Amino acid sequence: MRKRVLLGLLLCASAEAAHATDCVSWRKIQPDARRERVDGMITGHVNSNVSKRYTSENRVAIQGCLRSFAGQIAEEFDAACDERPGGSAEYLDDIFDRYLLSCIR
């Protein structure tokens, strides 16, 4: 039960902590800088106040796991924005959250 509460709180905070962007903003980032943006999102999430409150989860391991997927996350953002050019920040956050969940489990 506690892990479910933790997951819910982490996901709710990920949009704010990850400095979410929408598809219009994502497209303005140069393609070679998009992975760096995802790395910044990962760092922002791991360093967020919500993430810091929960020491039962290994934040370093979660960060490493997310970083191993950074290229894939950027590619999925590209594909999602090709599919829905006006996609909201929430639309891209859902992608980020799927990777976050896979790293927490």
PDB file of C-alpha atoms in Angstrom:
ATOM      1  CA  MET A   1       0.000   0.000   0.000  1.00  0.00           C
ATOM      2  CA  ARG A   2       2.786   2.392   0.918  1.00  0.00           C
ATOM      3  CA  LYS A   3       4.484   1.801  -2.437  1.00  0.00           C
ATOM      4  CA  ARG A   4       1.244   2.671  -4.263  1.00  0.00           C
ATOM      5  CA  VAL A   5       0.979   5.942  -2.356  1.00  0.00           C
ATOM      6  CA  LEU A   6       4.615   6.687  -3.160  1.00  0.00           C
ATOM      7  CA  LEU A   7       4.066   5.961  -6.854  1.00  0.00           C
ATOM      8  CA  GLY A   8       1.037   8.207  -6.933  1.00  0.00           C
ATOM      9  CA  LEU A   9       2.860  11.076  -5.286  1.00  0.00           C
ATOM     10  CA  LEU A  10       5.908  10.677  -7.505  1.00  0.00           C
ATOM     11  CA  LEU A  11       3.786  10.670 -10.641  1.00  0.00           C
ATOM     12  CA  CYS A  12       1.715  13.648  -9.553  1.00  0.00           C
ATOM     13  CA  ALA A  13       4.855  15.640  -8.936  1.00  0.00           C
ATOM     14  CA  SER A  14       6.700  14.523 -12.047  1.00  0.00           C
ATOM     15  CA  ALA A  15       5.127  17.122 -14.321  1.00  0.00           C
ATOM     16  CA  GLU A  16       6.197  19.998 -12.117  1.00  0.00           C
ATOM     17  CA  ALA A  17       9.543  18.542 -11.137  1.00  0.00           C
ATOM     18  CA  ALA A  18      10.462  17.462 -14.622  1.00  0.00           C
ATOM     19  CA  HIS A  19      10.002  20.960 -16.069  1.00  0.00           C
ATOM     20  CA  ALA A  20       7.478  19.532 -18.454  1.00  0.00           C
ATOM     21  CA  THR A  21       7.171  20.858 -21.935  1.00  0.00           C
ATOM     22  CA  ASP A  22       4.463  20.609 -24.543  1.00  0.00           C
ATOM     23  CA  CYS A  23       4.921  19.567 -28.169  1.00  0.00           C
ATOM     24  CA  VAL A  24       5.171  23.138 -29.443  1.00  0.00           C
ATOM     25  CA  SER A  25       8.036  23.855 -27.012  1.00  0.00           C
ATOM     26  CA  TRP A  26       9.621  20.449 -27.655  1.00  0.00           C
ATOM     27  CA  ARG A  27       9.797  21.163 -31.386  1.00  0.00           C
ATOM     28  CA  LYS A  28      11.644  24.440 -30.717  1.00  0.00           C
ATOM     29  CA  ILE A  29      14.486  22.530 -29.061  1.00  0.00           C
ATOM     30  CA  GLN A  30      17.215  21.600 -31.531  1.00  0.00           C
ATOM     31  CA  PRO A  31      17.141  17.848 -32.230  1.00  0.00           C
ATOM     32  CA  ASP A  32      20.670  17.358 -30.902  1.00  0.00           C
ATOM     33  CA  ALA A  33      19.727  19.093 -27.632  1.00  0.00           C
ATOM     34  CA  ARG A  34      16.560  17.107 -26.947  1.00  0.00           C
ATOM     35  CA  ARG A  35      18.290  14.297 -25.077  1.00  0.00           C
ATOM     36  CA  GLU A  36      19.926  16.917 -22.847  1.00  0.00           C
ATOM     37  CA  ARG A  37      16.453  18.288 -22.138  1.00  0.00           C
ATOM     38  CA  VAL A  38      15.302  14.802 -21.108  1.00  0.00           C
ATOM     39  CA  ASP A  39      18.378  14.503 -18.851  1.00  0.00           C
ATOM     40  CA  GLY A  40      17.343  17.806 -17.274  1.00  0.00           C
ATOM     41  CA  MET A  41      13.836  16.475 -16.749  1.00  0.00           C
ATOM     42  CA  ILE A  42      15.269  13.404 -15.027  1.00  0.00           C
ATOM     43  CA  THR A  43      17.519  15.472 -12.776  1.00  0.00           C
ATOM     44  CA  GLY A  44      14.654  17.826 -11.981  1.00  0.00           C
ATOM     45  CA  HIS A  45      12.429  14.963 -11.004  1.00  0.00           C
ATOM     46  CA  VAL A  46      15.006  13.176  -8.854  1.00  0.00           C
ATOM     47  CA  ASN A  47      15.906  16.424  -7.084  1.00  0.00           C
ATOM     48  CA  SER A  48      12.287  17.446  -6.514  1.00  0.00           C
ATOM     49  CA  ASN A  49      10.996  17.923  -2.987  1.00  0.00           C
ATOM     50  CA  VAL A  50       8.567  15.041  -3.428  1.00  0.00           C
ATOM     51  CA  SER A  51      11.353  12.690  -4.453  1.00  0.00           C
ATOM     52  CA  LYS A  52      13.542  13.816  -1.543  1.00  0.00           C
ATOM     53  CA  ARG A  53      10.822  13.012   1.006  1.00  0.00           C
ATOM     54  CA  TYR A  54      10.821   9.328   0.203  1.00  0.00           C
ATOM     55  CA  THR A  55      14.091   7.720   1.157  1.00  0.00           C
ATOM     56  CA  SER A  56      12.729   4.171   0.956  1.00  0.00           C
ATOM     57  CA  GLU A  57      13.197   4.302  -2.818  1.00  0.00           C
ATOM     58  CA  ASN A  58      16.726   4.477  -4.146  1.00  0.00           C
ATOM     59  CA  ARG A  59      16.707   7.770  -6.046  1.00  0.00           C
ATOM     60  CA  VAL A  60      20.184   7.163  -7.473  1.00  0.00           C
ATOM     61  CA  ALA A  61      19.056   3.849  -8.960  1.00  0.00           C
ATOM     62  CA  ILE A  62      15.884   5.459 -10.344  1.00  0.00           C
ATOM     63  CA  GLN A  63      17.943   8.261 -11.876  1.00  0.00           C
ATOM     64  CA  GLY A  64      20.363   5.788 -13.454  1.00  0.00           C
ATOM     65  CA  CYS A  65      17.501   3.739 -14.823  1.00  0.00           C
ATOM     66  CA  LEU A  66      15.789   6.801 -16.303  1.00  0.00           C
ATOM     67  CA  ARG A  67      19.056   8.014 -17.822  1.00  0.00           C
ATOM     68  CA  SER A  68      19.504   4.664 -19.541  1.00  0.00           C
ATOM     69  CA  PHE A  69      16.193   5.376 -21.298  1.00  0.00           C
ATOM     70  CA  ALA A  70      16.811   9.079 -22.046  1.00  0.00           C
ATOM     71  CA  GLY A  71      17.356   8.511 -25.764  1.00  0.00           C
ATOM     72  CA  GLN A  72      14.215   6.412 -26.016  1.00  0.00           C
ATOM     73  CA  ILE A  73      12.206   9.003 -24.090  1.00  0.00           C
ATOM     74  CA  ALA A  74      13.351  11.729 -26.498  1.00  0.00           C
ATOM     75  CA  GLU A  75      12.446   9.517 -29.481  1.00  0.00           C
ATOM     76  CA  GLU A  76       9.003   8.831 -28.026  1.00  0.00           C
ATOM     77  CA  PHE A  77       8.477  12.550 -27.457  1.00  0.00           C
ATOM     78  CA  ASP A  78       9.388  13.131 -31.127  1.00  0.00           C
ATOM     79  CA  ALA A  79       6.977  10.437 -32.314  1.00  0.00           C
ATOM     80  CA  ALA A  80       4.199  11.660 -30.013  1.00  0.00           C
ATOM     81  CA  CYS A  81       4.608  15.229 -31.247  1.00  0.00           C
ATOM     82  CA  ASP A  82       4.599  14.034 -34.868  1.00  0.00           C
ATOM     83  CA  GLU A  83       1.307  12.297 -34.128  1.00  0.00           C
ATOM     84  CA  ARG A  84      -0.186  15.196 -32.162  1.00  0.00           C
ATOM     85  CA  PRO A  85       1.700  18.464 -32.901  1.00  0.00           C
ATOM     86  CA  GLY A  86      -0.377  20.410 -30.380  1.00  0.00           C
ATOM     87  CA  GLY A  87       0.141  17.862 -27.602  1.00  0.00           C
ATOM     88  CA  SER A  88       0.070  19.275 -24.088  1.00  0.00           C
ATOM     89  CA  ALA A  89       2.683  18.950 -21.365  1.00  0.00           C
ATOM     90  CA  GLU A  90       0.466  16.307 -19.783  1.00  0.00           C
ATOM     91  CA  TYR A  91       0.622  14.306 -23.011  1.00  0.00           C
ATOM     92  CA  LEU A  92       4.426  14.166 -22.823  1.00  0.00           C
ATOM     93  CA  ASP A  93       4.406  13.685 -19.055  1.00  0.00           C
ATOM     94  CA  ASP A  94       2.457  10.468 -19.556  1.00  0.00           C
ATOM     95  CA  ILE A  95       5.368   9.133 -21.595  1.00  0.00           C
ATOM     96  CA  PHE A  96       7.886  10.203 -18.956  1.00  0.00           C
ATOM     97  CA  ASP A  97       5.715   8.668 -16.227  1.00  0.00           C
ATOM     98  CA  ARG A  98       5.649   5.279 -17.962  1.00  0.00           C
ATOM     99  CA  TYR A  99       9.436   5.175 -17.865  1.00  0.00           C
ATOM    100  CA  LEU A 100       9.455   6.377 -14.263  1.00  0.00           C
ATOM    101  CA  LEU A 101       7.089   3.599 -13.272  1.00  0.00           C
ATOM    102  CA  SER A 102       9.228   1.004 -15.019  1.00  0.00           C
ATOM    103  CA  CYS A 103      12.269   2.240 -13.091  1.00  0.00           C
ATOM    104  CA  ILE A 104      10.505   2.176  -9.707  1.00  0.00           C
ATOM    105  CA  ARG A 105       9.095  -1.336 -10.033  1.00  0.00           C
TER     106      ARG A 105
END
